[in-house]
């Protein structure tokens, strides 16, 4: 039985509901053994206008069922992305969204304007949730006015789909979700990593040089499902669930909780073919339950 | 290089103790055994609640088998040592950029400290295949911690406490050569860099993915910025690494 996994996120049509999450897939050219057929789409590593060195090592630490990272958005800057990666994206049969970052709303807008119209750039994911930068990042994401101003700054400069990636480090994610929806977002990605910290008992210092890092992996899955569900209840635009997905069942929980698609991240570090396994597992689950399409999957989404 | 890597469920086929608390584990991984070059590594999935894979230099190959060497220094390596022969671990590799034996050189000295023996048997194999005269200088804190296996045309041993061979470090005991390859604690590699700026050294870092996407294994460079131990490394020209900024004393070992 063939199952129709296609899904529309606003005007963006995906052949399947599983995307690669930003920062876990590079620019799509690095992952070995990649099964591109299974990708609904990809979100690029977060970029800024200018090149960035990132944070000093150690940048990662494993924790129970999770990992902390503080990479600091190392990257080559927008011009190198346009030159080196966008031409490859333009040849792929799935959309690539660029995760964009800035230290001010104006910088986000500049970045969107520079990338708008570049072949291979199918849309944007606004990162107002990176916990590992000194300026901007998460600080835009936990104030509804700042979140809305960044979203508006991007919306004014592009007609491409604009997704906003939300931070979990807020007391009311629905309030942020509504603010960015009103500012013109086409979809939400929920959620980014949780801020965490781990101490080294041999040095009596934090295990990460940045002191704190973003927690990802299975440890955050139920937290992320809850927040994605809260966001989905608060808005009419689609929510893309992200956080700790290792298996098809983990992804299906987000979908049943009201998300239209999902992103797989840390699982790719563990298993380079994780996205294909999740995608194929969703298809097998739907077929096994007698559903002909993803749209038939029941969703638990009482409205606020 | 990475396009040739494979991920296999590799049966553990044997293990042996080669120094006090230092073990070699042999895995059945034909595709990797056939293509791995000295200095490259495999990333092993441990299971049992450990999320991230752990990187290990390939120590030797034997037919369809690859061998890795480790000490039970952390919970992850203890877990790997506890997996019985016959069970499988997920083995991703070969990964990374290994040693380079080109350039018309005639002699090579391999300098290893402690678990820094990890890439050296393959390095000796590839160096001799390239026609080089190979001297291996092998250092440890004490005689019991010296790896009992060696390769090459000449072996020099050194111990910090003088209980075997030269009393002092492997770096101090080593002769000069056209090509210097080194692996060991990062503080040892920093002294290698002072004596032989052109040496090729295999560094240790924490690693996330091992495949170049997570940027977790950042190596600070003297020219500024960082690159990835898993992709541009783990082998570097010694003078290219900003040793003062590279953490040492890791919980688990990438290449040492």
Coordinates of C-alpha atoms in Angstrom, one line a residue:
Chain A
X1 CA 0.0 0.0 0.0
X2 CA 1.4 3.3 -1.0
X3 CA 0.9 6.1 1.5
X4 CA 0.7 9.7 0.4
X5 CA 3.1 11.5 2.8
X6 CA 2.9 14.9 1.0
X7 CA 2.0 17.9 3.0
X8 CA 1.7 21.7 2.4
X9 CA 3.2 24.1 4.8
X10 CA 1.6 27.3 3.6
X11 CA 2.6 27.6 0.0
X12 CA 5.5 25.2 0.4
X13 CA 4.7 21.7 -0.8
X14 CA 6.7 18.9 0.7
X15 CA 6.8 15.4 -0.6
X16 CA 7.1 14.1 3.0
X17 CA 6.8 15.5 6.5
X18 CA 10.4 15.0 7.7
X19 CA 12.9 17.8 7.3
X20 CA 16.5 18.0 8.4
X21 CA 16.8 20.4 11.3
X22 CA 19.1 23.4 11.2
X23 CA 22.6 22.9 12.5
X24 CA 22.5 19.1 12.2
X25 CA 22.8 18.8 8.5
X26 CA 25.3 21.4 7.6
X27 CA 24.4 22.8 4.2
X28 CA 23.2 19.4 3.0
X29 CA 26.4 18.5 1.3
X30 CA 28.3 17.0 4.3
X31 CA 26.2 14.1 5.6
X32 CA 27.6 10.7 4.3
X33 CA 25.3 7.9 3.1
X34 CA 22.5 10.4 2.7
X35 CA 19.3 9.2 1.4
X36 CA 17.9 12.3 -0.2
X37 CA 14.7 10.6 -1.4
X38 CA 13.4 10.5 2.2
X39 CA 13.9 14.3 2.8
X40 CA 10.8 16.4 2.8
X41 CA 13.1 19.4 3.0
X42 CA 16.1 20.7 4.7
X43 CA 16.9 23.7 6.9
X44 CA 20.4 25.0 6.5
X45 CA 22.9 25.6 9.2
X46 CA 22.1 29.0 10.7
X47 CA 23.9 31.8 8.9
X48 CA 24.6 35.5 9.4
X49 CA 25.5 38.2 6.9
X50 CA 29.2 38.0 7.9
X51 CA 31.4 35.0 8.6
X52 CA 31.6 33.9 12.2
X53 CA 34.2 31.8 14.0
X54 CA 31.9 30.2 16.6
X55 CA 32.8 29.4 20.2
X56 CA 36.1 27.9 21.5
X57 CA 36.1 24.2 22.4
X58 CA 34.8 22.2 24.1
X59 CA 31.6 22.8 22.3
X60 CA 29.7 19.7 23.0
X61 CA 29.0 17.4 26.0
X62 CA 27.0 14.3 26.2
X63 CA 24.4 14.2 29.0
X64 CA 21.9 11.5 29.9
X65 CA 19.9 10.8 26.7
X66 CA 21.0 14.1 25.3
X67 CA 23.8 16.4 24.3
X68 CA 24.6 20.0 25.0
X69 CA 26.1 22.1 22.3
X70 CA 27.5 25.6 22.1
X71 CA 28.7 26.0 18.5
X72 CA 28.0 29.7 18.3
X73 CA 26.7 29.7 14.8
X74 CA 30.1 29.2 13.1
X75 CA 29.7 29.8 9.4
X76 CA 31.1 31.4 6.3
X77 CA 28.5 34.2 5.9
X78 CA 25.9 34.8 3.3
X79 CA 28.1 35.4 0.3
X80 CA 29.9 32.1 0.6
X81 CA 26.5 30.3 1.1
X82 CA 25.2 31.9 -2.1
X83 CA 28.4 31.0 -4.0
X84 CA 29.2 27.6 -2.7
X85 CA 25.9 26.0 -1.6
X86 CA 22.8 27.6 -3.2
X87 CA 23.8 26.3 -6.7
X88 CA 23.7 22.8 -5.4
X89 CA 20.4 23.3 -3.6
X90 CA 18.9 24.5 -6.9
X91 CA 19.5 21.1 -8.4
X92 CA 17.9 19.1 -5.5
X93 CA 14.3 17.8 -5.6
X94 CA 13.3 19.1 -2.2
X95 CA 13.2 22.6 -0.8
X96 CA 16.0 24.2 1.2
X97 CA 15.1 26.8 3.8
X98 CA 17.9 29.0 5.0
X99 CA 18.1 29.5 8.8
X100 CA 18.8 33.2 9.2
X101 CA 20.3 35.1 12.1
X102 CA 21.2 38.6 13.1
X103 CA 22.1 40.9 15.9
X104 CA 19.3 43.3 15.0
X105 CA 15.9 43.1 13.2
X106 CA 17.5 45.1 10.4
X107 CA 20.2 42.5 10.0
X108 CA 17.7 39.7 9.6
X109 CA 15.9 41.8 7.0
X110 CA 19.1 42.4 5.1
X111 CA 19.9 38.7 5.0
X112 CA 16.5 37.8 3.7
X113 CA 16.7 40.5 1.0
X114 CA 20.2 39.3 -0.1
X115 CA 18.9 35.6 -0.3
X116 CA 15.5 36.4 -1.9
X117 CA 15.5 35.3 -5.5
X118 CA 18.7 33.3 -5.3
X119 CA 18.0 30.0 -7.1
X120 CA 18.0 27.2 -4.5
X121 CA 16.6 29.3 -1.7
X122 CA 13.1 28.1 -1.1
X123 CA 12.3 30.0 2.1
X124 CA 13.6 31.1 5.4
X125 CA 13.6 29.9 9.0
X126 CA 14.1 32.9 11.3
X127 CA 16.2 31.8 14.2
X128 CA 15.1 33.8 17.2
X129 CA 16.0 31.0 19.5
X130 CA 19.8 30.2 19.4
X131 CA 21.0 30.0 23.0
X132 CA 24.7 30.2 22.0
X133 CA 25.3 33.7 20.8
X134 CA 26.0 36.8 22.8
X135 CA 23.8 39.2 20.7
X136 CA 20.4 38.5 19.4
X137 CA 19.4 34.8 19.1
X138 CA 17.2 33.7 21.9
X139 CA 16.8 37.2 23.3
X140 CA 14.6 38.1 20.3
X141 CA 12.6 34.9 20.9
X142 CA 11.4 35.5 24.5
X143 CA 9.9 38.9 24.0
X144 CA 6.8 39.0 21.8
X145 CA 7.5 42.5 20.5
X146 CA 11.1 41.7 19.6
X147 CA 10.0 38.5 18.0
X148 CA 7.3 40.3 15.9
X149 CA 9.7 43.0 14.9
X150 CA 12.3 40.5 13.5
X151 CA 9.5 38.7 11.7
X152 CA 8.2 41.9 10.2
X153 CA 11.7 42.9 9.1
X154 CA 12.0 39.7 7.2
X155 CA 8.5 39.6 5.9
X156 CA 8.9 43.1 4.3
X157 CA 11.9 41.9 2.3
X158 CA 10.7 38.6 0.8
X159 CA 7.7 36.9 -0.6
X160 CA 9.3 33.5 0.1
X161 CA 7.9 31.3 2.9
X162 CA 9.0 32.6 6.3
X163 CA 9.1 30.2 9.2
X164 CA 10.0 31.3 12.7
X165 CA 11.9 28.9 15.0
X166 CA 10.8 29.4 18.6
X167 CA 12.7 29.0 21.8
X168 CA 11.4 26.8 24.5
X169 CA 12.9 29.2 27.1
X170 CA 9.6 31.1 27.6
X171 CA 6.8 31.0 30.1
X172 CA 4.0 31.2 27.4
X173 CA 5.0 30.0 24.0
X174 CA 1.5 30.6 22.7
X175 CA 2.0 34.4 23.2
X176 CA 5.2 34.4 21.1
X177 CA 3.5 32.2 18.5
X178 CA 0.6 34.5 18.1
X179 CA 2.9 37.5 17.9
X180 CA 5.0 36.2 15.1
X181 CA 1.8 34.9 13.3
X182 CA 0.4 38.4 13.4
X183 CA 3.7 39.7 12.1
X184 CA 3.4 37.6 9.0
X185 CA 5.1 34.3 9.6
X186 CA 3.9 31.4 7.4
X187 CA 4.8 28.6 9.8
X188 CA 6.5 28.0 13.1
X189 CA 9.3 25.5 14.0
X190 CA 8.9 24.4 17.6
X191 CA 11.2 24.2 19.4
X192 CA 14.9 25.0 19.5
X193 CA 17.2 23.6 22.2
X194 CA 16.7 24.1 25.9
X195 CA 19.5 26.0 27.8
X196 CA 21.4 23.6 29.9
X197 CA 24.7 23.3 31.8
X198 CA 26.9 20.5 32.9
X199 CA 29.9 20.7 35.3
X200 CA 33.2 18.9 35.0
X201 CA 34.0 17.4 38.4
X202 CA 37.7 17.1 37.6
X203 CA 38.2 20.8 36.7
X204 CA 35.3 22.3 38.7
X205 CA 34.4 24.2 35.6
X206 CA 31.5 24.0 33.1
X207 CA 32.1 21.3 30.5
X208 CA 31.4 23.8 27.7
X209 CA 33.6 26.8 27.2
X210 CA 30.5 28.9 26.6
X211 CA 29.4 27.8 30.1
X212 CA 25.9 26.9 28.9
X213 CA 24.7 25.1 25.8
X214 CA 21.6 24.0 24.0
X215 CA 20.2 20.6 25.1
X216 CA 18.9 18.3 22.4
X217 CA 18.2 14.6 21.9
X218 CA 15.7 12.2 23.4
X219 CA 15.9 14.0 26.8
X220 CA 13.8 16.9 25.4
X221 CA 11.3 15.0 23.4
X222 CA 8.3 15.2 25.7
X223 CA 9.1 18.8 26.6
X224 CA 9.2 19.7 22.9
X225 CA 6.0 17.8 22.1
X226 CA 4.2 19.8 24.8
X227 CA 5.5 23.2 23.6
X228 CA 4.8 22.4 19.9
X229 CA 1.3 21.4 20.9
X230 CA 0.9 24.6 22.9
X231 CA 2.1 26.6 19.9
X232 CA -0.2 24.7 17.5
X233 CA -3.2 25.4 19.7
X234 CA -2.4 29.1 19.7
X235 CA -2.2 29.8 16.0
X236 CA -3.8 29.0 12.6
X237 CA -0.5 28.7 10.7
X238 CA 1.2 25.3 10.5
X239 CA 3.6 24.2 13.2
X240 CA 6.6 22.0 12.4
X241 CA 7.6 20.0 15.4
X242 CA 11.2 19.6 16.4
X243 CA 13.0 18.2 19.5
X244 CA 14.4 14.8 20.3
X245 CA 13.0 12.8 17.5
X246 CA 14.9 9.5 17.2
X247 CA 12.2 7.2 15.7
X248 CA 9.1 7.3 13.6
X249 CA 7.0 7.0 16.7
X250 CA 8.7 10.1 18.2
X251 CA 7.8 12.0 15.0
X252 CA 4.3 10.7 15.0
X253 CA 3.7 12.0 18.5
X254 CA 4.4 15.6 17.2
X255 CA 2.1 15.0 14.2
X256 CA -0.7 13.7 16.4
X257 CA -0.1 16.6 18.8
X258 CA -1.0 19.0 16.0
X259 CA 2.1 19.5 14.0
X260 CA 2.0 19.4 10.2
X261 CA 5.6 18.3 9.7
X262 CA 8.7 17.5 11.8
X263 CA 12.4 18.2 11.8
X264 CA 15.0 15.6 12.8
X265 CA 18.3 16.8 14.2
X266 CA 20.5 15.2 16.7
X267 CA 19.4 11.7 15.5
X268 CA 21.4 12.4 12.3
X269 CA 24.6 12.7 14.4
X270 CA 24.0 9.2 15.8
X271 CA 22.7 7.6 12.6
X272 CA 23.4 9.4 9.3
X273 CA 20.4 7.7 7.8
X274 CA 18.0 8.6 10.6
X275 CA 15.8 10.8 8.5
X276 CA 15.1 8.0 6.0
X277 CA 14.3 5.6 8.9
X278 CA 11.8 8.1 10.4
X279 CA 10.2 8.9 7.1
X280 CA 9.8 5.2 6.1
X281 CA 8.6 4.4 9.6
X282 CA 5.9 7.0 9.4
X283 CA 4.8 5.5 6.0
X284 CA 4.8 2.0 7.5
X285 CA 2.8 3.1 10.5
X286 CA 0.1 4.8 8.4
X287 CA -0.1 1.8 6.1
X288 CA -0.4 -0.5 9.1
X289 CA -3.3 1.5 10.5
X290 CA -5.0 1.6 7.1
X291 CA -4.5 5.3 6.4
X292 CA -3.9 6.2 2.8
X293 CA -2.4 9.6 3.5
X294 CA -0.7 11.6 6.2
X295 CA -3.7 13.8 6.2
X296 CA -5.8 10.9 7.6
X297 CA -3.8 10.7 10.8
X298 CA -5.9 11.8 13.7
X299 CA -4.8 14.9 15.5
X300 CA -5.3 16.0 19.1
X301 CA -5.7 19.7 18.9
X302 CA -8.4 21.3 21.1
X303 CA -8.5 25.0 20.5
X304 CA -7.7 27.5 23.1
Chain B
X1 CA 36.9 10.6 1.3
X2 CA 33.6 10.6 3.2
X3 CA 31.6 9.4 0.2
X4 CA 33.3 6.0 0.7
X5 CA 32.4 5.7 4.3
X6 CA 30.0 3.0 5.4
X7 CA 27.8 2.2 8.5
X8 CA 27.9 -1.4 9.5
X9 CA 26.6 -3.5 12.3
X10 CA 30.1 -4.9 13.1
X11 CA 30.4 -8.0 15.2
X12 CA 33.1 -7.9 17.9
X13 CA 35.2 -10.9 17.1
X14 CA 38.1 -10.7 19.6
X15 CA 39.7 -8.6 22.3
X16 CA 43.1 -8.6 23.9
X17 CA 44.9 -6.7 26.6
X18 CA 48.1 -5.0 25.3
X19 CA 49.1 -3.0 28.4
X20 CA 47.7 -2.5 31.9
X21 CA 44.0 -1.6 31.3
X22 CA 44.6 -1.1 27.6
X23 CA 42.6 -3.3 25.3
X24 CA 42.4 -3.9 21.5
X25 CA 39.0 -4.8 20.2
X26 CA 38.6 -6.4 16.8
X27 CA 35.5 -5.8 14.7
X28 CA 34.3 -7.5 11.5
X29 CA 33.9 -4.6 9.1
X30 CA 35.1 -5.6 5.6
X31 CA 34.3 -2.4 3.7
X32 CA 36.1 -0.3 6.3
X33 CA 39.1 -2.7 6.6
X34 CA 39.5 -2.5 2.9
X35 CA 39.7 1.2 2.6
X36 CA 40.9 2.7 5.8
X37 CA 44.2 4.7 5.8
X38 CA 46.5 5.5 8.7
X39 CA 45.1 8.3 10.9
X40 CA 41.5 7.8 9.9
X41 CA 38.9 6.7 12.5
X42 CA 35.7 4.9 13.0
X43 CA 32.8 6.2 15.0
X44 CA 31.2 3.5 17.2
X45 CA 27.7 3.4 18.4
X46 CA 27.7 2.0 21.9
X47 CA 24.0 1.5 22.6
X48 CA 23.0 1.0 26.2
X49 CA 21.8 4.5 26.8
X50 CA 24.8 6.3 25.2
X51 CA 23.5 8.8 22.7
X52 CA 26.5 9.8 20.7
X53 CA 29.0 7.6 18.9
X54 CA 32.6 7.5 20.1
X55 CA 35.5 8.0 17.8
X56 CA 38.4 5.6 17.7
X57 CA 41.5 5.7 15.5
X58 CA 41.8 2.5 13.5
X59 CA 44.7 0.7 15.2
X60 CA 45.3 -2.2 12.8
X61 CA 43.5 -4.1 10.1
X62 CA 43.6 -7.9 9.6
X63 CA 41.7 -9.2 6.6
X64 CA 38.1 -8.1 7.1
X65 CA 38.7 -6.9 10.6
X66 CA 39.5 -3.5 11.9
X67 CA 41.0 -3.1 15.4
X68 CA 40.6 -0.2 17.8
X69 CA 42.5 0.4 21.1
X70 CA 41.1 1.9 24.2
X71 CA 41.3 2.3 27.9
X72 CA 38.3 2.2 30.2
X73 CA 38.7 5.9 31.1
X74 CA 35.0 6.8 31.1
X75 CA 31.6 5.2 31.1
X76 CA 31.4 4.9 27.3
X77 CA 34.7 3.0 26.9
X78 CA 33.8 0.8 29.9
X79 CA 30.5 0.0 28.1
X80 CA 32.4 -0.9 24.9
X81 CA 34.7 -3.2 26.8
X82 CA 31.8 -4.9 28.5
X83 CA 30.1 -5.9 25.2
X84 CA 30.8 -9.6 24.7
X85 CA 32.5 -11.1 21.7
X86 CA 29.8 -12.0 19.1
X87 CA 27.6 -9.0 19.7
X88 CA 27.6 -6.1 17.2
X89 CA 28.3 -2.4 17.5
X90 CA 27.4 0.1 14.8
X91 CA 30.6 1.1 13.1
X92 CA 30.7 4.2 10.9
X93 CA 33.8 4.9 8.9
X94 CA 36.4 5.3 7.7
X95 CA 36.2 9.0 8.6
X96 CA 38.6 11.9 8.6
X97 CA 41.8 12.9 6.9
X98 CA 44.8 10.7 7.8
X99 CA 48.6 10.9 7.5
X100 CA 50.2 11.8 4.3
X101 CA 53.3 9.9 3.2
X102 CA 54.1 11.7 0.0
X103 CA 56.9 14.2 -0.7
X104 CA 59.9 12.0 -1.5
X105 CA 60.9 11.4 2.1
X106 CA 63.1 8.5 3.2
X107 CA 62.8 8.2 7.0
X108 CA 59.8 8.4 9.3
X109 CA 59.7 8.5 13.1
X110 CA 56.4 7.7 14.8
X111 CA 56.1 9.3 18.2
X112 CA 53.3 8.0 20.5
X113 CA 52.4 8.7 24.1
X114 CA 50.1 6.3 26.0
X115 CA 47.0 5.6 24.0
X116 CA 48.6 7.6 21.2
X117 CA 49.8 4.3 19.9
X118 CA 46.3 4.2 18.3
X119 CA 47.0 5.2 14.7
X120 CA 50.6 4.0 14.7
X121 CA 50.5 0.3 13.5
X122 CA 48.6 1.5 10.4
X123 CA 51.0 4.4 10.0
X124 CA 53.9 2.0 10.2
X125 CA 52.2 -0.2 7.5
X126 CA 51.5 2.7 5.2
X127 CA 54.9 4.3 5.7
X128 CA 56.8 1.1 4.9
X129 CA 54.5 0.6 1.9
X130 CA 55.7 4.1 0.8
X131 CA 59.3 2.8 1.1
X132 CA 60.2 4.7 4.3
X133 CA 62.6 3.5 7.0
X134 CA 60.4 3.6 10.2
X135 CA 61.4 4.2 13.8
X136 CA 58.7 4.0 16.4
X137 CA 59.2 5.9 19.7
X138 CA 56.7 4.7 22.2
X139 CA 56.3 6.5 25.5
X140 CA 54.2 5.8 28.6
X141 CA 54.1 6.9 32.3
X142 CA 55.5 3.5 33.4
X143 CA 56.6 0.2 31.9
X144 CA 53.3 -1.6 32.7
X145 CA 51.5 1.0 30.5
X146 CA 53.6 0.5 27.5
X147 CA 51.7 -1.1 24.7
X148 CA 53.2 -4.6 24.1
X149 CA 52.7 -4.4 20.3
X150 CA 54.9 -2.5 17.9
X151 CA 55.8 -2.4 14.3
X152 CA 58.5 -0.7 12.2
X153 CA 62.2 -1.2 11.6
X154 CA 63.4 0.1 15.0
X155 CA 61.6 0.5 18.4
X156 CA 62.6 3.0 21.1
X157 CA 60.7 3.0 24.4
X158 CA 60.5 5.8 26.9
X159 CA 58.9 6.0 30.3
X160 CA 58.4 9.0 32.5
X161 CA 59.5 7.0 35.6
X162 CA 62.4 5.3 33.9
X163 CA 61.0 1.8 34.5
X164 CA 61.7 0.9 30.9
X165 CA 63.9 2.4 28.2
X166 CA 64.7 6.1 28.1
X167 CA 63.8 7.9 31.3
X168 CA 61.7 10.8 30.0
X169 CA 59.2 11.6 27.3
X170 CA 58.8 10.0 23.9
X171 CA 59.4 13.4 22.3
X172 CA 62.8 13.7 24.1
X173 CA 63.8 10.2 23.2
X174 CA 62.9 10.5 19.5
X175 CA 65.5 11.0 16.8
X176 CA 64.9 13.4 13.9
X177 CA 63.6 12.1 10.6
X178 CA 62.3 13.4 7.3
X179 CA 58.8 12.7 8.4
X180 CA 57.5 12.9 12.0
X181 CA 54.1 11.5 12.9
X182 CA 52.8 11.9 16.4
X183 CA 49.8 11.1 18.5
X184 CA 49.3 11.4 22.3
X185 CA 47.9 13.8 24.8
X186 CA 47.5 17.3 23.4
X187 CA 50.1 18.7 25.8
X188 CA 52.6 16.2 24.3
X189 CA 51.6 17.2 20.8
X190 CA 52.2 20.8 21.8
X191 CA 55.9 19.9 22.6
X192 CA 56.0 18.0 19.3
X193 CA 55.0 21.2 17.6
X194 CA 57.8 23.1 19.2
X195 CA 60.5 20.6 18.1
X196 CA 59.0 19.7 14.7
X197 CA 56.6 22.3 13.4
X198 CA 56.2 20.3 10.2
X199 CA 55.2 17.1 12.1
X200 CA 51.9 15.5 11.3
X201 CA 49.9 15.1 14.5
X202 CA 46.6 13.3 15.2
X203 CA 44.7 15.4 17.8
X204 CA 42.0 14.5 20.3
X205 CA 38.7 16.4 20.6
X206 CA 35.2 15.8 21.7
X207 CA 33.1 14.8 18.8
X208 CA 29.4 14.9 18.0
X209 CA 28.7 13.5 14.6
X210 CA 32.1 12.6 13.2
X211 CA 30.9 13.5 9.7
X212 CA 31.4 17.2 9.5
X213 CA 27.9 18.6 10.2
X214 CA 27.8 19.4 13.9
X215 CA 31.0 21.5 14.2
X216 CA 31.4 20.1 17.7
X217 CA 35.0 19.0 17.2
X218 CA 36.4 22.4 16.7
X219 CA 40.2 22.6 16.5
X220 CA 41.6 26.1 17.0
X221 CA 44.1 27.1 14.3
X222 CA 47.1 29.4 14.5
X223 CA 45.8 31.3 11.5
X224 CA 42.6 32.0 13.5
X225 CA 39.2 30.3 13.5
X226 CA 38.4 26.7 13.8
X227 CA 38.0 23.7 11.6
X228 CA 36.8 20.2 12.2
X229 CA 38.9 17.4 13.7
X230 CA 36.5 14.9 12.0
X231 CA 36.9 16.2 8.5
X232 CA 39.9 18.4 7.9
X233 CA 41.6 16.4 10.8
X234 CA 42.2 14.5 12.9
X235 CA 45.7 14.8 11.4
X236 CA 47.2 18.3 11.3
X237 CA 50.5 19.9 10.6
X238 CA 51.7 20.6 14.1
X239 CA 52.4 24.3 13.5
X240 CA 48.8 24.9 12.3
X241 CA 47.1 24.1 15.6
X242 CA 46.7 26.7 18.3
X243 CA 47.7 24.3 21.1
X244 CA 47.1 26.7 24.0
X245 CA 43.5 26.9 23.0
X246 CA 42.9 23.2 22.5
X247 CA 41.6 21.5 25.6
X248 CA 43.3 18.4 26.9
X249 CA 42.5 15.7 29.5
X250 CA 39.3 14.6 27.9
X251 CA 36.9 12.1 29.4
X252 CA 37.1 9.8 26.4
X253 CA 39.7 9.6 23.8
X254 CA 39.3 10.5 20.1
X255 CA 42.6 9.5 18.8
X256 CA 44.7 8.8 21.9

